[in-house]
């Protein structure tokens, strides 16, 4: 395909040409574990890397490859790599980039299992980490050690929706030759493209917006060719958290509607955030589209739109939060995000229950905090459901 096609075209066409597949409009699912060599010499050449071609599906699969090519172009990187889950992607990247006695600098507040992985890497492999507030470049500088290999960032940070200035952190990292890795799950490349801001590796839990339909668990990584080749031949191949061809097919399908879905997620979330802000039972709304927040300028700088996830605190405590959630009729009580259905959850007792209470409070994850992944339903219906539930806790 012509290189200069626009994003909305690339999500549909990049990585697939029907002419090479009997004219099939939809990509075929190559559901095979292994590939037949025409002769012994071909097998030898493929294993030696002297000839392109497939060998065995943990090392590469045509359907998975289509997806890898597509996500690489969408993120503006050279190559992509697909994994069986977001955490398989995160662990392959962090274990691939570090060795014993190295150090990782991480944004304060990351996905719970990423936090668990960092702790495990410290205990088992002597790979240390610090979780720090990344709003001040001087604070970042003071935490960089001679053995710091990676800066790992989530932005917006889940569930408080705090933002990290990717360009600023990249500039600090560049002075010390440190790789910047960004978990771009909440934004997708439609909203934020970290590689264009100087970051080196982008990771997705494709389970969320990339898939978009709540029917697959998957992960993706995009970077330059050398980095992806290194990961493919080490932590992906030998740890083996690969994606199945069917999941790749679901994601190729999901990606086709990414811009359309993201626009609707954002439109609905802006509407719900404003309605929540005006409600007397709501204490505070955390949303990158909130122009009263101190990091709104970062959203303006690096995000094209504010995204579909909102957190808010209510006037009340844990029981009121649970009562509100239990009173909902349309909204689904579930973790995860990025699906067509609006999902609501209580971080302190669900996604972040493993974080000790003291750290939770420090991170702003209080008992009256609720997170919504705003879905694609009618925004009026979503609000009506929330409003009737907010009425129930109004006079506490
Ligand atoms: C869900 C999620 C992950 C983990 O992805 P899985 O696909 O569940 O393994 C990592 N990072 C973020 C920000 C997530 O939301």
mmCIF file with all atom_site columns, C-alpha atoms and ligand atoms in Angstrom, residues 84-88 90 110-111 113-114 154 156 158 183-186 203-208 216-219 336-337 371, ligand 1:
data_model
loop_
_atom_site.group_PDB
_atom_site.id
_atom_site.type_symbol
_atom_site.label_atom_id
_atom_site.label_alt_id
_atom_site.label_comp_id
_atom_site.label_asym_id
_atom_site.label_entity_id
_atom_site.label_seq_id
_atom_site.pdbx_PDB_ins_code
_atom_site.Cartn_x
_atom_site.Cartn_y
_atom_site.Cartn_z
_atom_site.occupancy
_atom_site.B_iso_or_equiv
_atom_site.pdbx_formal_charge
_atom_site.auth_seq_id
_atom_site.auth_comp_id
_atom_site.auth_asym_id
_atom_site.auth_atom_id
_atom_site.pdbx_PDB_model_num
ATOM   1  C CA . UNK A 1 84  ? -0.760  -13.659 24.125 1.00 0.00 ? 84  UNK A CA 1
ATOM   2  C CA . UNK A 1 85  ? -1.601  -10.915 26.634 1.00 0.00 ? 85  UNK A CA 1
ATOM   3  C CA . UNK A 1 86  ? -0.620  -7.394  27.571 1.00 0.00 ? 86  UNK A CA 1
ATOM   4  C CA . UNK A 1 87  ? 1.392   -8.796  30.466 1.00 0.00 ? 87  UNK A CA 1
ATOM   5  C CA . UNK A 1 88  ? 3.249   -11.209 28.155 1.00 0.00 ? 88  UNK A CA 1
ATOM   6  C CA . UNK A 1 90  ? 5.260   -6.090  29.257 1.00 0.00 ? 90  UNK A CA 1
ATOM   7  C CA . UNK A 1 110 ? 1.263   1.471   36.842 1.00 0.00 ? 110 UNK A CA 1
ATOM   8  C CA . UNK A 1 111 ? -0.973  -1.429  36.007 1.00 0.00 ? 111 UNK A CA 1
ATOM   9  C CA . UNK A 1 113 ? 0.473   -6.732  37.342 1.00 0.00 ? 113 UNK A CA 1
ATOM   10 C CA . UNK A 1 114 ? 3.284   -4.549  35.966 1.00 0.00 ? 114 UNK A CA 1
ATOM   11 C CA . UNK A 1 154 ? 1.952   4.752   31.758 1.00 0.00 ? 154 UNK A CA 1
ATOM   12 C CA . UNK A 1 156 ? -2.788  8.489   31.596 1.00 0.00 ? 156 UNK A CA 1
ATOM   13 C CA . UNK A 1 158 ? -4.694  4.260   35.871 1.00 0.00 ? 158 UNK A CA 1
ATOM   14 C CA . UNK A 1 183 ? 2.259   1.480   27.950 1.00 0.00 ? 183 UNK A CA 1
ATOM   15 C CA . UNK A 1 184 ? -0.124  3.158   25.476 1.00 0.00 ? 184 UNK A CA 1
ATOM   16 C CA . UNK A 1 185 ? -3.152  0.987   26.292 1.00 0.00 ? 185 UNK A CA 1
ATOM   17 C CA . UNK A 1 186 ? -5.447  3.813   27.451 1.00 0.00 ? 186 UNK A CA 1
ATOM   18 C CA . UNK A 1 203 ? 3.260   -1.562  24.496 1.00 0.00 ? 203 UNK A CA 1
ATOM   19 C CA . UNK A 1 204 ? -0.460  -2.314  24.331 1.00 0.00 ? 204 UNK A CA 1
ATOM   20 C CA . UNK A 1 205 ? -2.813  -4.492  26.177 1.00 0.00 ? 205 UNK A CA 1
ATOM   21 C CA . UNK A 1 206 ? -4.691  -5.135  22.912 1.00 0.00 ? 206 UNK A CA 1
ATOM   22 C CA . UNK A 1 207 ? -7.387  -6.652  25.123 1.00 0.00 ? 207 UNK A CA 1
ATOM   23 C CA . UNK A 1 208 ? -8.720  -3.119  25.550 1.00 0.00 ? 208 UNK A CA 1
ATOM   24 C CA . UNK A 1 216 ? -9.842  -11.349 23.347 1.00 0.00 ? 216 UNK A CA 1
ATOM   25 C CA . UNK A 1 217 ? -6.835  -11.097 25.682 1.00 0.00 ? 217 UNK A CA 1
ATOM   26 C CA . UNK A 1 218 ? -3.722  -9.996  23.773 1.00 0.00 ? 218 UNK A CA 1
ATOM   27 C CA . UNK A 1 219 ? -0.647  -7.770  23.751 1.00 0.00 ? 219 UNK A CA 1
ATOM   28 C CA . UNK A 1 336 ? -11.070 -4.035  31.876 1.00 0.00 ? 336 UNK A CA 1
ATOM   29 C CA . UNK A 1 337 ? -11.852 -1.136  29.560 1.00 0.00 ? 337 UNK A CA 1
ATOM   30 C CA . UNK A 1 371 ? -13.682 4.259   37.442 1.00 0.00 ? 371 UNK A CA 1
HETATM 31 C C1 . LIG B 2 .   ? -5.057  -4.469  30.999 1.00 0.00 ? 1   LIG B C1 1
HETATM 32 C C2 . LIG B 2 .   ? -3.778  -3.731  31.056 1.00 0.00 ? 1   LIG B C2 1
HETATM 33 C C3 . LIG B 2 .   ? -2.551  -4.405  31.029 1.00 0.00 ? 1   LIG B C3 1
HETATM 34 C C4 . LIG B 2 .   ? -2.452  -5.920  31.017 1.00 0.00 ? 1   LIG B C4 1
HETATM 35 O O1 . LIG B 2 .   ? -2.936  -6.450  29.841 1.00 0.00 ? 1   LIG B O1 1
HETATM 36 P P1 . LIG B 2 .   ? -3.557  -7.946  29.720 1.00 0.00 ? 1   LIG B P1 1
HETATM 37 O O2 . LIG B 2 .   ? -3.959  -8.005  28.299 1.00 0.00 ? 1   LIG B O2 1
HETATM 38 O O3 . LIG B 2 .   ? -4.683  -8.043  30.686 1.00 0.00 ? 1   LIG B O3 1
HETATM 39 O O4 . LIG B 2 .   ? -2.449  -8.875  30.064 1.00 0.00 ? 1   LIG B O4 1
HETATM 40 C C5 . LIG B 2 .   ? -1.385  -3.644  31.022 1.00 0.00 ? 1   LIG B C5 1
HETATM 41 N N1 . LIG B 2 .   ? -1.440  -2.302  31.075 1.00 0.00 ? 1   LIG B N1 1
HETATM 42 C C6 . LIG B 2 .   ? -2.600  -1.621  31.119 1.00 0.00 ? 1   LIG B C6 1
HETATM 43 C C7 . LIG B 2 .   ? -2.580  -0.138  31.173 1.00 0.00 ? 1   LIG B C7 1
HETATM 44 C C8 . LIG B 2 .   ? -3.798  -2.311  31.111 1.00 0.00 ? 1   LIG B C8 1
HETATM 45 O O5 . LIG B 2 .   ? -4.957  -1.634  31.171 1.00 0.00 ? 1   LIG B O5 1
#
